[in-house]
Amino acid sequence: MADDLMHAPVPGHVPADRVFAFNIYGDPRLTEDVQASYQSLHRDAPEIFYSPLNGGHWMITRYEHIFDIVKDYEHFSVREMQIPRIENPPVFIPLSLDPPTNLPYRQALMPHFSPKAVSAMEPKLRAFAADFIDEVLARGECDFVHDIAARFPVSVFMELMGMPLDRLRDFRALADDYFKARTNEEIGALGERIIGLMTELVELRQKEPADDLISKMIEFQVDGRPIALGELQSMLFVMFLGGMDTVTNVASYTYRHLAQDDALQARLAADASLIPRFVEEGIRSFGVINTPRLVVKDCERFGVQFREGDMVLCVLPLGSRDDRRFENSAEFDIDRQALTHLTFSSGPHLCLGHNLARMEIRILTEEWIKRIPRFSLKPGLRHHSRVGTVIAIESLPIQWPV
Amino acid sequence: MVWIEFVTPSGDVRRVEASEGESLMQAAVRHQVEGIEAACGGSMSCGTCHAWISEPWSAALPQPEEGERSILDFGVHIRPQSRLTCQIQVSAALDGARIEVPPSQS
C-alpha cells in the first residue's frame, strides 16, 4: 500500500521538523465530518508542512499563508494542478493559465457572472428549485445529494448556457454519470461526451445565435482574434466542472449541518431574512476545494524555502476555519462577524461563480424552508465522502414529517 | 500618516489610519471596515471592494482604467463616484477623505 501512495524521498531543502505524512486522498485522520476533522492539522501538524505522500507536496493550512500564495502567481503557478504531478498536464482555460494570459478569458466571462447578470436569473432558478423540492415533498424523505443538490446546479448551468430543453434529460444523465465515475477511463470517456455535447451546442449557436452565454462566447475576441473552438471547449468544460460538484457539495454539507440543528431550522423558518447569513456561514464552514500550485521560482515565504518544482496544496476549507481569523472557527454561527473567507479562494483565480453559487444556495434554502421547515438525518447511516483536491459527499438521506 | 473616513453600511463612521503607498482597500481590510470584502485581495478579479469616494476627493483622483471600469459597469449600487478601492493608492492628497461603503457588494 505504501507504494500506492508514492512515498517520495524528502527533498534536501525541507527541514525534518516540517515533515508530516498526510494522505490527501484518504488520510485516516479524516472522518465523515471532513472539514472539522481536517482541523486537527491546525493542532497536530507543523504550521506549514511537507507530506512525503502522493509524490511529495507542501500543505498550507492558515488563512494568511493561503491568501498570500494564491495571489503570488510569479512564484506559485496554476499551470500544473495535479498531485502527484503527471506528464502532459491538461490545460484548463482560464483556470490553469497565470496572469496575464488568463485575463482576456476571465474578463470576457466576468460580466456574465456579475451581481447584475446573476440577479437576472433569479426567477428561473427559483422555479427550478421549487420543482425539485415539490417532487420529493410528499415522500417525506429523500437523498438530499442525489435528489436536490446535484440536480439543481445542472439545471442552472444549462439555463446559463442556453441549452435547449430537449437536451435537458440527456445532459443531466451525463452529468450524473460523470460525477459518479471513479476510474480514469470512465472519467475520460464521459468528459469527451460532455465536450461533444457542448460542441454540438456551439455549432448550433454559430448558425442560430440566441440570447445566451454560448452565443456570446462564440463572439469573444482574444488578443484581437476570434476565440478558437478548442479554447471554447476548454472554457465550457471548466465551467461545467466548477459550477456543479462544488455547489452540490457545499450545499449538501451545509444541509447536513442544518438537519442536525433544530434551533437553526426554527430561526430560518421564522425569519427568512437570516438566510443569506446562513448561506455565508455554510460556505465558510464547508469548503470543498483544495487548490494546488506549482513553485516556478525559488523563494522563501513564512520562514520556509520553496524550490522550483515543489507542489503546494492550499487547503481552502482550513483557511476558512482558521481560528486565528475566525473566533470559535469550528462553530456554525450565523451571527458571527462577516469576514472574507477562502472557500472561493482569492487572487486572480477567485471563483468566477461566487455570486452565482451564493444565489443558488440562498434560493434553494428560501424555497426549502417554506416547504420543509423541519427535517432530520435518517438515523443510523454514515455519510461517506470522497476526499482529495475536491471534497464530495456521496449521499445524505434525510426525512421530514408529512 | 493619512487619515481616511469610511462610512459603513450600518452608518458608523470609521476613521482609520492609512499608509502612503498602500491601497485604500488594504487600509480598509487592515482595519476590518464593514462592507469592504475584497474577495480577490486586489487582483481586480471580483469588484467586492467597491465604494463611493465623496467630493472633492473623487474628482482629484486619476480616472479608472479600462479593467476597473468594466467591472464597475456590471456592479450593483454604482454611482458616478464609484471606484474599486484596490485601485486607489493612498497619498497625502487623500488625507481626510470620506469614503462611503455601499449597502452590499452583490
Short mmCIF file of C-alpha atoms in Angstrom, two decimals:
data_model
loop_
_atom_site.label_atom_id
_atom_site.label_comp_id
_atom_site.label_asym_id
_atom_site.label_seq_id
_atom_site.Cartn_x
_atom_site.Cartn_y
_atom_site.Cartn_z
CA MET A 1 0.00 0.00 0.00
CA ALA A 2 2.85 2.36 0.82
CA ASP A 3 3.93 2.13 -2.82
CA ASP A 4 0.48 3.22 -3.97
CA LEU A 5 0.88 6.43 -2.02
CA MET A 6 4.14 7.21 -3.86
CA HIS A 7 6.14 7.81 -0.73
CA ALA A 8 8.68 10.24 -2.20
CA PRO A 9 12.08 10.97 -0.69
CA VAL A 10 12.00 14.28 1.19
CA PRO A 11 13.99 16.90 -0.77
CA GLY A 12 17.10 18.38 0.91
CA HIS A 13 15.64 21.88 1.34
CA VAL A 14 12.83 20.56 3.56
CA PRO A 15 13.84 20.54 7.24
CA ALA A 16 12.93 17.40 9.20
CA ASP A 17 10.67 19.33 11.57
CA ARG A 18 8.44 20.33 8.61
CA VAL A 19 7.78 16.76 7.51
CA PHE A 20 4.36 15.35 8.40
CA ALA A 21 2.79 12.47 6.45
CA PHE A 22 -0.76 13.22 5.36
CA ASN A 23 -2.62 11.43 2.59
CA ILE A 24 -4.98 13.93 0.95
CA TYR A 25 -6.74 11.07 -0.86
CA GLY A 26 -7.82 9.22 2.27
CA ASP A 27 -5.98 10.05 5.44
CA PRO A 28 -7.24 8.06 8.43
CA ARG A 29 -7.47 11.36 10.38
CA LEU A 30 -10.34 12.42 8.11
CA THR A 31 -13.77 11.36 9.37
CA GLU A 32 -17.25 11.78 7.89
CA ASP A 33 -17.09 15.32 9.33
CA VAL A 34 -14.44 16.05 6.72
CA GLN A 35 -13.85 19.77 7.25
CA ALA A 36 -13.99 19.52 11.05
CA SER A 37 -11.60 16.58 11.13
CA TYR A 38 -9.21 18.41 8.77
CA GLN A 39 -8.91 20.99 11.56
CA SER A 40 -6.83 18.54 13.61
CA LEU A 41 -3.95 19.61 11.34
CA HIS A 42 -4.03 23.09 12.90
CA ARG A 43 -3.37 21.43 16.24
CA ASP A 44 -1.14 18.49 15.35
CA ALA A 45 0.88 19.35 12.26
CA PRO A 46 3.68 21.91 11.76
CA GLU A 47 2.34 25.29 10.68
CA ILE A 48 3.39 24.71 7.07
CA PHE A 49 4.38 21.14 6.37
CA TYR A 50 5.66 18.80 3.71
CA SER A 51 3.86 15.50 3.22
CA PRO A 52 6.07 12.90 1.52
CA LEU A 53 2.95 11.04 0.30
CA ASN A 54 1.41 11.33 -3.19
CA GLY A 55 4.66 12.38 -4.82
CA GLY A 56 5.54 14.81 -2.03
CA HIS A 57 3.98 18.27 -1.58
CA TRP A 58 3.62 21.18 0.81
CA MET A 59 0.38 21.72 2.73
CA ILE A 60 -0.74 25.29 3.51
CA THR A 61 -3.50 25.49 6.11
CA ARG A 62 -3.56 29.04 7.52
CA TYR A 63 -5.66 31.89 6.13
CA GLU A 64 -2.80 34.42 5.85
CA HIS A 65 -0.45 32.00 4.10
CA ILE A 66 -3.03 30.76 1.58
CA PHE A 67 -4.12 34.33 0.89
CA ASP A 68 -0.53 35.31 0.00
CA ILE A 69 0.26 32.21 -2.07
CA VAL A 70 -2.83 32.30 -4.32
CA LYS A 71 -2.04 35.93 -5.19
CA ASP A 72 1.68 35.36 -5.85
CA TYR A 73 1.49 33.84 -9.34
CA GLU A 74 5.09 34.73 -10.16
CA HIS A 75 6.28 32.10 -7.68
CA PHE A 76 3.22 29.86 -7.31
CA SER A 77 1.77 28.95 -10.70
CA VAL A 78 -1.53 27.31 -11.61
CA ARG A 79 -0.07 25.68 -14.68
CA GLU A 80 0.08 22.26 -13.02
CA MET A 81 -2.77 21.32 -10.72
CA GLN A 82 -2.26 17.58 -10.28
CA ILE A 83 -0.91 15.92 -7.15
CA PRO A 84 1.12 13.83 -7.74
CA ARG A 85 2.45 15.61 -10.83
CA ILE A 86 1.67 13.95 -14.17
CA GLU A 87 3.20 14.22 -17.62
CA ASN A 88 1.39 16.48 -20.07
CA PRO A 89 -0.99 18.04 -17.57
CA PRO A 90 -4.26 19.24 -19.15
CA VAL A 91 -4.77 22.95 -19.87
CA PHE A 92 -7.95 24.42 -18.44
CA ILE A 93 -8.91 27.92 -19.64
CA PRO A 94 -8.67 30.21 -17.71
CA LEU A 95 -8.10 28.05 -14.59
CA SER A 96 -4.61 26.76 -15.40
CA LEU A 97 -3.28 29.96 -17.00
CA ASP A 98 -1.36 32.53 -14.95
CA PRO A 99 -1.86 36.28 -15.41
CA PRO A 100 -1.67 37.95 -17.84
CA THR A 101 -2.62 35.01 -20.13
CA ASN A 102 -5.81 34.23 -18.18
CA LEU A 103 -7.03 37.83 -18.25
CA PRO A 104 -8.75 38.12 -21.66
CA TYR A 105 -10.77 34.97 -20.99
CA ARG A 106 -11.66 35.92 -17.44
CA GLN A 107 -12.61 39.47 -18.41
CA ALA A 108 -14.83 38.14 -21.17
CA LEU A 109 -16.67 35.88 -18.72
CA MET A 110 -16.85 38.21 -15.72
CA PRO A 111 -19.82 40.33 -16.89
CA HIS A 112 -21.90 37.14 -17.20
CA PHE A 113 -21.23 36.23 -13.57
CA SER A 114 -21.55 39.74 -12.14
CA PRO A 115 -24.11 40.50 -9.40
CA LYS A 116 -26.30 42.18 -12.00
CA ALA A 117 -26.20 39.32 -14.52
CA VAL A 118 -26.78 36.74 -11.81
CA SER A 119 -29.82 38.51 -10.30
CA ALA A 120 -31.47 38.46 -13.72
CA MET A 121 -31.51 34.65 -13.48
CA GLU A 122 -33.21 34.58 -10.09
CA PRO A 123 -36.83 33.85 -11.19
CA LYS A 124 -35.76 30.90 -13.36
CA LEU A 125 -33.59 29.48 -10.59
CA ARG A 126 -36.40 29.81 -8.11
CA ALA A 127 -38.70 27.83 -10.38
CA PHE A 128 -36.10 25.05 -10.76
CA ALA A 129 -35.56 24.81 -7.01
CA ALA A 130 -39.30 24.73 -6.33
CA ASP A 131 -39.79 21.93 -8.87
CA PHE A 132 -37.12 19.69 -7.39
CA ILE A 133 -38.38 20.16 -3.85
CA ASP A 134 -42.03 19.63 -4.87
CA GLU A 135 -41.04 16.35 -6.49
CA VAL A 136 -39.89 14.87 -3.16
CA LEU A 137 -42.16 16.79 -0.77
CA ALA A 138 -44.96 14.20 -0.36
CA ARG A 139 -42.48 11.35 0.09
CA GLY A 140 -41.28 12.64 3.45
CA GLU A 141 -37.74 11.57 2.62
CA CYS A 142 -35.05 11.95 0.00
CA ASP A 143 -31.36 11.66 -0.65
CA PHE A 144 -30.56 15.36 -0.49
CA VAL A 145 -27.37 14.96 -2.54
CA HIS A 146 -28.88 13.00 -5.37
CA ASP A 147 -32.45 14.35 -5.48
CA ILE A 148 -31.78 18.03 -4.82
CA ALA A 149 -28.23 19.30 -4.53
CA ALA A 150 -26.82 17.53 -7.60
CA ARG A 151 -29.77 18.29 -9.87
CA PHE A 152 -30.22 21.98 -9.16
CA PRO A 153 -26.80 23.24 -10.39
CA VAL A 154 -27.08 21.14 -13.57
CA SER A 155 -30.27 22.98 -14.47
CA VAL A 156 -28.69 26.32 -13.60
CA PHE A 157 -25.73 25.53 -15.84
CA MET A 158 -27.98 24.56 -18.74
CA GLU A 159 -30.05 27.70 -18.27
CA LEU A 160 -26.89 29.83 -18.26
CA MET A 161 -25.55 28.14 -21.37
CA GLY A 162 -28.86 28.27 -23.19
CA MET A 163 -29.01 24.51 -23.56
CA PRO A 164 -32.22 23.52 -25.38
CA LEU A 165 -34.84 21.81 -23.24
CA ASP A 166 -34.93 18.63 -25.33
CA ARG A 167 -31.31 18.11 -24.34
CA LEU A 168 -32.03 18.54 -20.66
CA ARG A 169 -32.55 14.92 -19.75
CA ASP A 170 -29.54 13.64 -21.74
CA PHE A 171 -27.30 16.21 -20.23
CA ARG A 172 -28.48 15.67 -16.69
CA ALA A 173 -27.87 11.92 -17.02
CA LEU A 174 -24.41 12.54 -18.43
CA ALA A 175 -23.51 14.96 -15.63
CA ASP A 176 -24.79 12.44 -13.10
CA ASP A 177 -22.62 9.66 -14.54
CA TYR A 178 -19.61 11.96 -14.74
CA PHE A 179 -19.69 12.86 -11.05
CA LYS A 180 -20.29 9.23 -10.06
CA ALA A 181 -17.47 7.87 -12.24
CA ARG A 182 -14.46 6.54 -10.34
CA THR A 183 -11.96 5.17 -12.88
CA ASN A 184 -9.79 7.35 -15.11
CA GLU A 185 -11.15 5.58 -18.22
CA GLU A 186 -14.75 6.33 -17.25
CA ILE A 187 -13.95 9.94 -16.35
CA GLY A 188 -12.09 10.41 -19.63
CA ALA A 189 -14.82 8.88 -21.78
CA LEU A 190 -17.65 10.82 -20.08
CA GLY A 191 -15.61 14.03 -20.26
CA GLU A 192 -15.31 13.51 -24.03
CA ARG A 193 -19.08 13.05 -24.34
CA ILE A 194 -19.77 16.21 -22.34
CA ILE A 195 -17.39 18.19 -24.54
CA GLY A 196 -19.05 16.61 -27.60
CA LEU A 197 -22.48 17.72 -26.46
CA MET A 198 -21.28 21.24 -25.78
CA THR A 199 -19.57 21.35 -29.17
CA GLU A 200 -22.90 20.48 -30.84
CA LEU A 201 -24.39 23.41 -29.00
CA VAL A 202 -21.57 25.74 -30.12
CA GLU A 203 -22.18 24.66 -33.72
CA LEU A 204 -25.92 25.23 -33.33
CA ARG A 205 -25.38 28.74 -31.94
CA GLN A 206 -22.92 29.57 -34.73
CA LYS A 207 -25.82 29.01 -37.13
CA GLU A 208 -28.63 30.34 -34.94
CA PRO A 209 -27.39 32.79 -32.33
CA ALA A 210 -29.63 33.30 -29.29
CA ASP A 211 -29.56 35.43 -26.15
CA ASP A 212 -27.37 33.07 -24.13
CA LEU A 213 -23.82 32.70 -22.87
CA ILE A 214 -22.64 30.29 -25.59
CA SER A 215 -23.76 32.68 -28.34
CA LYS A 216 -21.80 35.45 -26.62
CA MET A 217 -18.74 33.25 -26.04
CA ILE A 218 -18.58 32.48 -29.77
CA GLU A 219 -18.13 36.22 -30.29
CA PHE A 220 -15.29 36.57 -27.73
CA GLN A 221 -12.13 38.22 -29.03
CA VAL A 222 -8.80 37.10 -27.56
CA ASP A 223 -5.84 39.37 -28.33
CA GLY A 224 -7.73 40.80 -31.29
CA ARG A 225 -8.66 37.47 -32.92
CA PRO A 226 -11.84 35.38 -32.62
CA ILE A 227 -11.73 32.67 -29.97
CA ALA A 228 -10.82 29.18 -31.28
CA LEU A 229 -13.09 26.15 -30.88
CA GLY A 230 -10.52 24.38 -28.68
CA GLU A 231 -10.44 27.37 -26.32
CA LEU A 232 -14.24 27.45 -26.16
CA GLN A 233 -14.36 23.74 -25.35
CA SER A 234 -11.83 24.14 -22.58
CA MET A 235 -13.70 27.09 -21.03
CA LEU A 236 -17.05 25.33 -21.21
CA PHE A 237 -15.64 22.24 -19.57
CA VAL A 238 -14.10 24.26 -16.73
CA MET A 239 -17.44 25.98 -16.14
CA PHE A 240 -19.14 22.61 -16.09
CA LEU A 241 -16.68 21.19 -13.55
CA GLY A 242 -16.51 24.35 -11.47
CA GLY A 243 -20.21 25.04 -11.36
CA MET A 244 -21.66 21.73 -10.35
CA ASP A 245 -19.81 19.47 -7.98
CA THR A 246 -18.82 22.48 -5.90
CA VAL A 247 -22.30 23.92 -5.32
CA THR A 248 -23.68 20.40 -4.84
CA ASN A 249 -21.22 19.61 -2.10
CA VAL A 250 -21.17 22.93 -0.24
CA ALA A 251 -24.98 22.81 -0.18
CA SER A 252 -25.04 19.18 0.96
CA TYR A 253 -22.57 19.62 3.83
CA THR A 254 -24.46 22.76 4.86
CA TYR A 255 -27.76 20.87 4.91
CA ARG A 256 -26.12 18.01 6.77
CA HIS A 257 -25.45 20.55 9.50
CA LEU A 258 -28.92 22.12 9.29
CA ALA A 259 -30.60 18.70 9.55
CA GLN A 260 -28.99 18.32 12.99
CA ASP A 261 -29.66 21.84 14.25
CA ASP A 262 -33.35 22.20 15.24
CA ALA A 263 -32.88 25.66 16.71
CA LEU A 264 -31.39 26.96 13.45
CA GLN A 265 -34.20 25.40 11.41
CA ALA A 266 -36.72 27.20 13.64
CA ARG A 267 -34.89 30.53 13.27
CA LEU A 268 -34.74 30.30 9.47
CA ALA A 269 -38.40 29.28 9.26
CA ALA A 270 -39.40 32.23 11.46
CA ASP A 271 -37.22 34.80 9.70
CA ALA A 272 -36.21 34.26 6.06
CA SER A 273 -34.05 37.39 6.16
CA LEU A 274 -31.46 35.30 8.06
CA ILE A 275 -30.97 33.00 5.09
CA PRO A 276 -28.11 34.95 3.44
CA ARG A 277 -26.13 34.76 6.72
CA PHE A 278 -26.88 31.06 6.94
CA VAL A 279 -25.65 30.56 3.38
CA GLU A 280 -22.44 32.51 4.02
CA GLU A 281 -21.71 30.54 7.19
CA GLY A 282 -22.35 27.29 5.29
CA ILE A 283 -19.92 28.36 2.59
CA ARG A 284 -17.33 29.36 5.22
CA SER A 285 -17.71 26.16 7.21
CA PHE A 286 -17.80 23.67 4.38
CA GLY A 287 -15.18 24.48 1.78
CA VAL A 288 -14.74 21.65 -0.70
CA ILE A 289 -11.71 22.62 -2.79
CA ASN A 290 -8.01 22.22 -2.11
CA THR A 291 -6.17 24.22 -4.73
CA PRO A 292 -2.68 23.15 -5.90
CA ARG A 293 0.14 25.37 -7.11
CA LEU A 294 3.49 24.59 -8.72
CA VAL A 295 6.52 26.53 -7.48
CA VAL A 296 8.08 28.07 -10.60
CA LYS A 297 10.68 30.28 -8.91
CA ASP A 298 12.67 29.58 -5.72
CA CYS A 299 11.58 31.73 -2.82
CA GLU A 300 11.40 31.97 0.94
CA ARG A 301 7.97 32.58 2.45
CA PHE A 302 6.86 32.43 6.08
CA GLY A 303 10.26 31.02 7.05
CA VAL A 304 10.05 28.14 4.57
CA GLN A 305 12.22 27.53 1.48
CA PHE A 306 10.16 26.72 -1.61
CA ARG A 307 12.08 25.31 -4.57
CA GLU A 308 11.14 25.31 -8.26
CA GLY A 309 9.22 22.10 -9.00
CA ASP A 310 7.71 21.76 -5.49
CA MET A 311 3.97 21.15 -5.43
CA VAL A 312 1.99 23.19 -2.91
CA LEU A 313 -1.56 22.41 -1.79
CA CYS A 314 -3.66 25.23 -0.34
CA VAL A 315 -6.28 23.64 1.90
CA LEU A 316 -9.04 26.23 1.37
CA PRO A 317 -11.51 24.68 3.86
CA LEU A 318 -8.88 25.15 6.57
CA GLY A 319 -8.23 28.76 5.55
CA SER A 320 -11.93 29.35 6.17
CA ARG A 321 -11.70 27.59 9.56
CA ASP A 322 -8.52 29.27 10.79
CA ASP A 323 -9.05 30.15 14.46
CA ARG A 324 -6.54 32.99 14.13
CA ARG A 325 -9.08 34.73 11.91
CA PHE A 326 -12.42 33.25 12.91
CA GLU A 327 -13.27 33.04 16.60
CA ASN A 328 -14.62 29.59 17.54
CA SER A 329 -13.95 28.65 13.96
CA ALA A 330 -15.44 25.16 14.32
CA GLU A 331 -18.80 26.57 15.43
CA PHE A 332 -21.56 27.05 12.87
CA ASP A 333 -22.65 30.54 13.91
CA ILE A 334 -24.77 32.59 11.54
CA ASP A 335 -24.39 35.61 13.84
CA ARG A 336 -20.59 35.80 13.55
CA GLN A 337 -18.92 38.94 12.20
CA ALA A 338 -18.85 38.75 8.40
CA LEU A 339 -15.23 38.34 7.32
CA THR A 340 -13.93 37.26 3.95
CA HIS A 341 -13.08 33.55 3.94
CA LEU A 342 -11.22 31.40 1.44
CA THR A 343 -13.79 28.85 0.28
CA PHE A 344 -13.83 30.61 -3.12
CA SER A 345 -10.03 31.09 -2.95
CA SER A 346 -8.71 34.60 -3.67
CA GLY A 347 -6.46 36.40 -6.13
CA PRO A 348 -6.65 36.23 -9.92
CA HIS A 349 -8.40 32.84 -9.83
CA LEU A 350 -11.04 33.72 -7.25
CA CYS A 351 -14.04 31.52 -8.10
CA LEU A 352 -15.71 33.21 -11.07
CA GLY A 353 -19.09 31.88 -9.98
CA HIS A 354 -19.04 33.13 -6.38
CA ASN A 355 -22.08 35.38 -6.86
CA LEU A 356 -23.99 32.64 -8.64
CA ALA A 357 -23.08 30.00 -6.05
CA ARG A 358 -24.31 32.17 -3.18
CA MET A 359 -27.53 32.90 -5.00
CA GLU A 360 -28.15 29.23 -5.83
CA ILE A 361 -27.84 28.13 -2.21
CA ARG A 362 -29.87 31.10 -0.97
CA ILE A 363 -32.76 30.45 -3.36
CA LEU A 364 -32.67 26.73 -2.67
CA THR A 365 -32.91 27.45 1.07
CA GLU A 366 -35.71 30.02 0.70
CA GLU A 367 -37.78 27.50 -1.25
CA TRP A 368 -36.81 24.58 1.01
CA ILE A 369 -37.58 26.13 4.37
CA LYS A 370 -41.02 27.31 3.13
CA ARG A 371 -41.96 23.73 2.31
CA ILE A 372 -39.86 21.65 4.70
CA PRO A 373 -39.17 23.75 7.79
CA ARG A 374 -38.31 20.70 9.94
CA PHE A 375 -36.20 17.77 8.79
CA SER A 376 -33.60 15.41 10.19
CA LEU A 377 -30.97 12.90 9.16
CA LYS A 378 -32.19 9.36 8.67
CA PRO A 379 -30.81 7.66 11.75
CA GLY A 380 -28.04 5.11 11.83
CA LEU A 381 -26.48 5.95 8.46
CA ARG A 382 -22.96 7.11 7.75
CA HIS A 383 -22.20 9.74 5.14
CA HIS A 384 -19.13 8.80 3.17
CA SER A 385 -17.11 11.48 1.42
CA ARG A 386 -14.54 11.34 -1.33
CA VAL A 387 -11.54 13.45 -0.41
CA GLY A 388 -8.69 14.92 -2.44
CA THR A 389 -8.47 18.19 -4.31
CA VAL A 390 -12.29 18.09 -4.41
CA ILE A 391 -14.20 17.02 -1.30
CA ALA A 392 -17.53 15.38 -2.10
CA ILE A 393 -20.25 13.77 0.00
CA GLU A 394 -21.77 10.66 -1.58
CA SER A 395 -25.26 10.70 -0.11
CA LEU A 396 -27.36 12.42 2.54
CA PRO A 397 -30.59 10.57 3.34
CA ILE A 398 -32.97 12.88 5.22
CA GLN A 399 -36.60 12.71 6.37
CA TRP A 400 -39.39 15.05 7.45
CA PRO A 401 -42.93 14.75 8.78
CA VAL A 402 -45.65 14.52 6.13
CA MET B 1 0.11 59.17 8.07
CA VAL B 2 -3.08 59.72 6.14
CA TRP B 3 -6.50 59.64 7.82
CA ILE B 4 -9.43 58.21 5.90
CA GLU B 5 -13.07 58.24 6.96
CA PHE B 6 -15.18 55.26 5.96
CA VAL B 7 -18.95 55.45 6.35
CA THR B 8 -20.09 51.83 6.72
CA PRO B 9 -23.40 50.27 5.59
CA SER B 10 -24.56 50.34 9.24
CA GLY B 11 -23.96 54.10 9.25
CA ASP B 12 -20.89 54.04 11.50
CA VAL B 13 -18.08 56.43 10.70
CA ARG B 14 -14.70 54.68 10.96
CA ARG B 15 -11.70 57.00 10.96
CA VAL B 16 -8.69 54.84 10.04
CA GLU B 17 -5.02 55.42 9.58
CA ALA B 18 -3.65 54.56 6.13
CA SER B 19 -0.08 54.49 4.86
CA GLU B 20 1.08 56.15 1.68
CA GLY B 21 1.69 53.53 -1.00
CA GLU B 22 -0.89 51.01 0.18
CA SER B 23 -4.29 50.90 -1.49
CA LEU B 24 -7.48 52.22 0.09
CA MET B 25 -8.73 48.61 0.05
CA GLN B 26 -5.69 47.40 2.02
CA ALA B 27 -6.21 50.09 4.63
CA ALA B 28 -9.91 49.18 4.92
CA VAL B 29 -9.21 45.46 5.21
CA ARG B 30 -6.47 46.00 7.80
CA HIS B 31 -8.97 47.88 9.96
CA GLN B 32 -11.80 45.43 9.12
CA VAL B 33 -14.05 48.13 7.72
CA GLU B 34 -17.51 46.61 7.33
CA GLY B 35 -18.61 46.02 3.72
CA ILE B 36 -15.19 46.11 2.03
CA GLU B 37 -14.97 42.40 1.22
CA ALA B 38 -12.07 42.43 -1.26
CA ALA B 39 -12.56 38.74 -2.03
CA CYS B 40 -9.77 38.63 -4.64
CA GLY B 41 -7.30 40.55 -2.48
CA GLY B 42 -6.64 43.29 -5.03
CA SER B 43 -6.22 41.23 -8.20
CA MET B 44 -9.09 43.12 -9.90
CA SER B 45 -10.99 39.90 -10.30
CA CYS B 46 -14.15 40.48 -8.28
CA GLY B 47 -15.37 44.04 -7.65
CA THR B 48 -16.16 43.45 -3.97
CA CYS B 49 -14.12 46.42 -2.67
CA HIS B 50 -16.43 48.92 -4.36
CA ALA B 51 -17.08 52.23 -2.57
CA TRP B 52 -18.22 55.79 -3.28
CA ILE B 53 -15.49 58.40 -2.99
CA SER B 54 -17.00 61.72 -1.85
CA GLU B 55 -16.20 65.04 -3.48
CA PRO B 56 -13.82 66.81 -3.70
CA TRP B 57 -11.54 63.76 -3.35
CA SER B 58 -13.26 61.79 -6.13
CA ALA B 59 -12.58 64.44 -8.77
CA ALA B 60 -8.92 64.69 -7.72
CA LEU B 61 -8.20 61.00 -8.42
CA PRO B 62 -6.79 59.66 -11.69
CA GLN B 63 -9.57 58.24 -13.89
CA PRO B 64 -10.23 54.48 -13.60
CA GLU B 65 -8.52 52.30 -16.19
CA GLU B 66 -10.47 50.09 -18.56
CA GLY B 67 -10.34 46.94 -16.42
CA GLU B 68 -11.76 48.76 -13.40
CA ARG B 69 -14.41 50.48 -15.49
CA SER B 70 -15.63 47.21 -16.98
CA ILE B 71 -16.01 45.66 -13.51
CA LEU B 72 -17.92 48.72 -12.27
CA ASP B 73 -20.19 48.56 -15.35
CA PHE B 74 -21.63 45.28 -14.10
CA GLY B 75 -21.69 46.03 -10.39
CA VAL B 76 -24.55 47.00 -8.12
CA HIS B 77 -25.16 50.36 -6.37
CA ILE B 78 -22.99 52.08 -8.97
CA ARG B 79 -22.82 55.91 -8.92
CA PRO B 80 -20.58 58.45 -10.67
CA GLN B 81 -18.25 58.41 -7.62
CA SER B 82 -17.96 54.61 -7.63
CA ARG B 83 -14.45 53.16 -7.54
CA LEU B 84 -12.72 49.90 -6.74
CA THR B 85 -10.75 50.82 -3.63
CA CYS B 86 -8.00 48.32 -4.55
CA GLN B 87 -7.11 50.59 -7.48
CA ILE B 88 -6.64 53.75 -5.41
CA GLN B 89 -3.24 54.42 -3.92
CA VAL B 90 -3.22 56.24 -0.60
CA SER B 91 -1.43 59.59 -0.80
CA ALA B 92 -1.30 62.79 1.25
CA ALA B 93 -3.88 64.25 -1.16
CA LEU B 94 -6.44 61.82 0.30
CA ASP B 95 -5.94 62.96 3.90
CA GLY B 96 -9.37 63.41 5.45
CA ALA B 97 -11.17 61.77 2.50
CA ARG B 98 -14.68 60.48 3.14
CA ILE B 99 -15.47 57.09 1.57
CA GLU B 100 -18.97 55.62 1.66
CA VAL B 101 -19.33 51.85 1.59
CA PRO B 102 -22.44 50.73 -0.37
CA PRO B 103 -25.10 48.61 1.38
CA SER B 104 -23.88 45.44 -0.38
CA GLN B 105 -21.28 44.21 -2.85
CA SER B 106 -23.66 41.92 -4.70
#
